[in-house]
XYZ file of C-alpha atoms in Angstrom:
375
model
C 18.797 16.894 -8.743
C 15.102 16.191 -9.073
C 14.374 13.632 -6.381
C 12.120 10.600 -7.010
C 10.199 11.437 -3.803
C 9.883 14.001 -1.087
C 7.878 13.177 2.170
C 4.653 15.185 2.240
C 4.649 18.152 4.679
C 1.703 20.400 5.375
C 3.186 22.712 8.045
C 0.650 21.635 10.650
C 2.772 18.729 11.886
C 5.133 20.776 13.966
C 2.537 22.180 16.450
C 1.026 18.729 17.083
C 4.447 17.114 17.720
C 5.199 19.907 20.161
C 1.839 19.250 21.822
C 2.546 15.573 22.115
C 5.926 16.276 23.646
C 4.481 18.704 26.154
C 1.933 16.149 27.207
C 4.643 13.697 28.382
C 2.413 10.905 27.030
C 4.481 9.425 24.237
C 3.454 5.759 24.208
C 0.432 4.378 22.214
C -3.255 4.756 22.817
C -2.864 8.469 23.457
C -4.727 11.588 22.385
C -3.482 11.826 18.782
C -3.675 8.148 18.184
C -7.341 8.165 19.130
C -7.962 11.222 16.931
C -6.417 9.566 13.921
C -8.299 6.410 14.456
C -11.710 8.244 14.821
C -10.901 10.134 11.642
C -10.300 6.967 9.645
C -13.398 5.259 11.165
C -15.512 8.241 10.070
C -13.920 8.701 6.615
C -13.808 4.886 5.709
C -16.975 3.667 7.528
C -15.116 0.642 8.868
C -15.780 -1.350 12.034
C -12.442 -0.185 13.462
C -9.163 1.512 12.498
C -6.054 0.912 14.471
C -2.776 2.949 13.891
C 0.441 0.793 13.854
C 4.043 1.509 13.551
C 4.060 0.238 9.926
C 1.917 -1.299 7.262
C 4.097 -4.408 7.655
C 2.942 -4.803 11.246
C -0.765 -4.087 10.188
C -0.469 -7.117 7.826
C 1.193 -9.265 10.520
C -1.821 -8.458 12.749
C -4.116 -9.471 9.872
C -2.389 -12.813 9.700
C -2.887 -13.398 13.320
C -6.506 -12.301 13.222
C -7.454 -14.821 10.551
C -5.522 -17.482 12.444
C -2.928 -18.471 9.838
C -1.399 -21.792 10.905
C 1.522 -23.745 9.542
C 0.596 -25.554 6.321
C -2.075 -22.934 5.420
C -1.779 -21.415 1.935
C -2.362 -17.776 0.987
C -2.875 -16.474 -2.566
C -1.361 -13.185 -3.587
C 0.459 -11.544 -6.605
C 4.230 -11.924 -6.769
C 4.451 -8.303 -7.954
C 4.380 -6.707 -4.528
C 6.632 -5.655 -1.651
C 8.054 -8.353 0.557
C 5.935 -7.465 3.566
C 2.848 -8.727 1.760
C 4.255 -12.201 1.815
C 6.392 -12.060 5.050
C 3.320 -11.398 7.212
C 1.885 -14.719 6.481
C 5.112 -16.640 6.118
C 5.883 -15.695 9.617
C 2.878 -17.643 10.768
C 3.841 -20.629 8.781
C 1.778 -20.214 5.608
C 3.034 -21.056 2.161
C 2.416 -18.524 -0.478
C 0.841 -19.340 -3.883
C 1.574 -16.542 -6.292
C -0.794 -15.717 -9.095
C -0.032 -13.799 -12.237
C -0.974 -10.105 -12.776
C -3.022 -8.244 -15.262
C -0.643 -6.024 -17.442
C -3.168 -3.237 -17.574
C -3.235 -2.621 -13.886
C -0.270 -4.664 -12.529
C -2.798 -6.129 -10.040
C -3.589 -9.691 -9.392
C -5.608 -11.328 -12.232
C -8.854 -12.055 -10.615
C -9.735 -14.632 -13.237
C -6.734 -16.858 -12.086
C -7.454 -16.744 -8.323
C -9.844 -19.638 -8.259
C -7.446 -21.909 -10.202
C -4.904 -21.522 -7.325
C -7.390 -22.588 -4.577
C -7.002 -25.952 -2.855
C -8.060 -27.475 0.539
C -5.147 -25.721 2.195
C -6.154 -22.202 0.986
C -6.977 -19.844 3.814
C -6.986 -16.362 2.361
C -6.569 -14.187 -0.724
C -4.420 -11.075 -0.368
C -4.946 -8.416 -3.006
C -2.527 -5.477 -3.589
C -3.938 -2.256 -5.019
C -0.800 -1.259 -6.866
C -0.364 2.508 -7.356
C -3.645 3.033 -5.607
C -5.455 1.498 -8.503
C -8.213 -0.965 -7.532
C -8.289 -4.666 -8.042
C -11.532 -6.103 -9.332
C -13.036 -6.531 -5.887
C -16.465 -7.690 -7.073
C -14.813 -10.757 -8.607
C -12.394 -11.243 -5.739
C -15.092 -11.176 -3.115
C -17.370 -13.512 -5.073
C -14.506 -16.071 -5.326
C -13.740 -15.682 -1.655
C -17.371 -16.094 -0.611
C -17.976 -19.206 -2.628
C -14.873 -20.783 -1.267
C -15.057 -19.581 2.336
C -11.829 -17.551 2.298
C -10.693 -14.460 3.975
C -9.792 -11.416 1.861
C -7.042 -9.083 3.028
C -6.519 -5.834 1.102
C -2.961 -4.677 0.985
C -3.949 -0.990 0.366
C -0.535 0.303 1.316
C -0.597 2.704 -1.595
C -4.344 3.231 -1.826
C -5.383 5.902 0.772
C -8.120 8.088 -0.842
C -8.684 5.548 -3.705
C -11.946 3.867 -4.431
C -13.705 1.008 -6.047
C -17.108 1.758 -7.316
C -17.582 4.335 -4.611
C -16.160 2.267 -1.746
C -12.788 3.212 -0.133
C -10.026 0.695 -0.829
C -9.145 -1.197 2.315
C -12.819 -1.490 3.348
C -14.158 -4.220 1.095
C -12.279 -7.195 2.194
C -12.394 -8.642 5.695
C -9.292 -6.724 6.723
C -7.291 -3.872 5.044
C -3.978 -2.129 5.646
C -2.619 1.276 4.792
C 1.080 2.469 4.809
C 2.257 5.870 6.060
C 5.851 5.443 4.912
C 7.548 8.555 3.679
C 7.095 7.540 0.077
C 3.258 7.376 0.412
C 0.711 10.079 -0.173
C 0.389 10.541 3.673
C 3.079 9.872 6.138
C 3.433 9.671 9.942
C 6.990 10.939 10.436
C 8.544 8.600 7.836
C 6.929 5.321 8.930
C 3.502 4.193 10.087
C 0.509 2.051 9.179
C -3.174 1.383 9.675
C -5.131 -1.829 10.355
C -8.652 -1.517 8.839
C -11.109 -3.949 10.329
C -14.427 -4.494 8.372
C -15.929 -7.360 10.426
C -17.007 -6.764 13.969
C -15.835 -10.156 15.202
C -12.213 -9.001 14.846
C -12.371 -5.794 16.747
C -11.843 -6.912 20.400
C -9.132 -9.375 19.595
C -7.339 -6.824 17.412
C -6.965 -4.614 20.393
C -5.477 -7.545 22.417
C -2.969 -8.527 19.692
C -1.845 -4.852 19.356
C -1.229 -4.749 23.157
C 1.215 -7.666 23.109
C -1.511 -10.184 23.705
C -2.901 -8.464 26.863
C -6.282 -7.029 27.715
C -4.585 -3.719 28.600
C -7.119 -1.717 26.467
C -9.974 -2.984 28.690
C -7.935 -1.922 31.699
C -7.303 1.587 30.385
C -11.026 1.918 29.605
C -11.817 0.866 33.244
C -13.640 -2.344 32.254
C -11.168 -4.621 34.247
C -9.207 -3.982 37.457
C -5.969 -5.359 36.073
C -4.722 -6.668 32.702
C -3.085 -9.917 31.936
C -1.726 -12.058 28.992
C -4.797 -13.575 27.196
C -3.635 -14.235 23.604
C -0.660 -14.097 21.182
C 0.403 -10.558 20.146
C 3.254 -8.247 19.889
C 4.168 -4.525 20.248
C 1.960 -3.150 17.499
C 1.209 0.276 19.091
C 2.439 3.403 17.291
C 4.015 6.231 19.378
C 2.253 9.569 19.949
C 4.852 11.286 18.010
C 4.012 9.266 14.947
C 0.352 9.911 15.362
C 0.750 13.631 15.982
C 2.716 13.949 12.781
C -0.007 11.944 11.041
C -2.691 14.172 12.521
C -1.048 17.151 10.943
C -1.687 15.616 7.541
C -5.004 13.824 7.669
C -7.213 17.005 7.363
C -5.149 17.719 4.172
C -5.422 14.210 2.691
C -7.979 15.013 0.053
C -6.003 18.110 -1.016
C -2.737 16.163 -1.125
C -4.059 13.348 -3.297
C -5.886 15.765 -5.652
C -2.648 17.770 -6.116
C -0.782 14.487 -6.945
C -3.569 13.642 -9.393
C -3.062 16.911 -11.170
C 0.662 15.994 -11.850
C -0.378 12.463 -12.631
C -2.624 13.696 -15.384
C -0.138 16.122 -16.708
C 2.414 13.228 -17.111
C -0.326 11.182 -18.857
C -1.288 13.985 -21.239
C 2.384 14.938 -21.953
C 3.291 11.441 -22.991
C 0.493 10.950 -25.437
C 2.888 11.028 -28.375
C 5.480 8.594 -27.131
C 6.069 5.573 -29.393
C 3.304 2.980 -29.250
C 5.798 0.529 -27.828
C 5.994 2.655 -24.621
C 2.927 2.035 -22.328
C 1.261 4.586 -20.042
C -0.991 3.501 -17.162
C -4.596 3.418 -18.168
C -7.094 5.678 -16.306
C -9.843 3.649 -14.528
C -12.973 5.728 -14.768
C -15.059 3.549 -12.356
C -12.362 3.380 -9.612
C -10.666 6.707 -9.049
C -7.066 6.481 -7.815
C -4.971 8.723 -5.669
C -2.078 9.796 -8.008
C 0.372 7.649 -5.971
C 2.601 6.423 -8.801
C 3.119 7.446 -12.421
C 4.932 4.866 -14.403
C 5.858 4.056 -17.923
C 6.703 0.682 -19.439
C 9.673 0.646 -21.760
C 10.144 -1.867 -24.516
C 12.237 -4.229 -22.314
C 14.513 -4.250 -19.367
C 17.534 -3.033 -21.288
C 15.671 0.046 -22.531
C 14.320 0.697 -19.107
C 17.858 0.750 -17.631
C 19.102 3.013 -20.402
C 16.248 5.400 -19.664
C 17.035 5.396 -15.960
C 20.725 6.201 -16.654
C 19.720 8.890 -19.166
C 17.483 10.554 -16.634
C 20.277 10.270 -14.022
C 22.605 12.254 -16.255
C 19.848 14.923 -16.482
C 19.797 15.056 -12.677
C 16.501 13.281 -12.491
C 15.964 10.365 -10.187
C 13.782 7.604 -11.523
C 13.519 3.998 -10.337
C 12.075 0.561 -11.148
C 9.766 -1.188 -8.784
C 9.410 -4.761 -7.415
C 11.469 -7.634 -8.407
C 8.833 -10.302 -8.361
C 8.835 -12.230 -5.078
C 8.649 -15.756 -6.647
C 12.054 -15.161 -8.323
C 13.821 -14.397 -5.024
C 15.615 -16.879 -2.773
C 12.960 -16.609 -0.044
C 10.170 -16.627 -2.578
C 11.318 -19.956 -3.960
C 11.590 -21.308 -0.404
C 8.282 -20.140 1.009
C 6.066 -19.987 -2.112
C 5.001 -21.404 -5.494
C 4.020 -19.761 -8.645
C 0.580 -21.077 -9.750
C 0.244 -21.824 -13.367
C 2.263 -19.641 -15.858
C 4.072 -16.461 -15.229
C 2.996 -14.706 -18.446
C 3.046 -11.083 -17.374
C 4.623 -10.758 -13.859
C 8.199 -10.934 -14.712
C 8.082 -9.479 -18.226
C 6.141 -6.357 -17.230
C 7.989 -5.786 -13.931
C 11.214 -5.573 -16.028
C 9.792 -2.917 -18.163
C 8.269 -0.604 -15.495
C 9.908 2.666 -14.565
C 8.546 5.047 -11.896
C 8.903 8.812 -12.470
C 9.334 11.391 -9.788
C 6.014 12.350 -8.133
C 5.305 14.016 -4.762
C 3.048 16.464 -2.948
C 4.439 19.941 -3.706
C 6.142 18.969 -6.891
C 6.498 22.084 -9.053
C 5.340 22.216 -12.623
C 8.935 23.052 -13.645
C 10.133 19.758 -12.217
C 7.577 17.912 -14.092
C 8.280 19.755 -17.394
C 12.025 18.796 -16.907
C 11.161 15.175 -16.520
C 8.793 15.208 -19.483
C 11.359 16.963 -21.738
C 14.010 14.412 -20.767
C 11.893 11.321 -21.488
C 10.765 12.817 -24.819
C 14.457 13.616 -25.718
C 15.356 9.996 -24.839
C 12.613 8.671 -27.264
C 13.270 11.476 -29.830
C 9.764 12.863 -29.968
């Protein structure tokens, strides 16, 4: 069976995990956590980078940092993972979903302003498959309307928009290190990216359960106490040690995935015109996180998934739009028309892609897809 995904592994993770175990310091704010955070701060050029147990928790911290209150509204695409919405719903916000662009599967930046009202607090963009949203337009709309911008860059490590790393353009960003992502920290993990200095000190407090414990650790106060809201958003040293085993290889990992992505793209050039490939974005290099095709309709997609399964190839679809779910209807509203979100989500199929994928695996997938379409 060719799996859909295999967690990345470089071989360096073992030594750092053993080093963390030997240190007997396994809670957060340790040696490896700090090394990872410094690496990201240097690579991204952000104000601060804080490792978290998951991207979900990084987004939850973002919602607290921008002071989401009951009754606030947050604009985002419906074609995303549930964590994107949950982080803000947990603080009492109502979600206003906006349609996507079919060429990128990202939020349609031209529709954002139409969803803004006097309750709107923030815009959350999702860089699907590590491919950038139009951040110039998003930031312009946000600036003119005095709104925060949160980048859900869960899939976008090592991706750029006009030379700037994704996650560093809005006020706050978030990465995921889940095992399905290009980089992982022992199966789970995330990163909060802070791009405005006014958030830095409070972010440390929120991550430490609402206490000023970091100031105590740094010797700036003689005891720590409860000073704000917060939760347990610290990642363990084992997660950070595993992550540190991958970060020096991040560029290589993403370049290797991009090679396979391009091979898929080139190999499917002769598929029927009705089957869509993702379009390359010359001005905004991506990281080869996802290669997808869009079948003619949902029925054909399901038939293709079943056909590949019989060939011992695991492929899958992606998000069921949030606005169509029970919770999505309860906590959100779709603004204007759903022209592309539902119809294109029903057609999309994700093909196997991982770091270390052998060319023979890719050839088997390509041959099977071509056999299905008789080309």
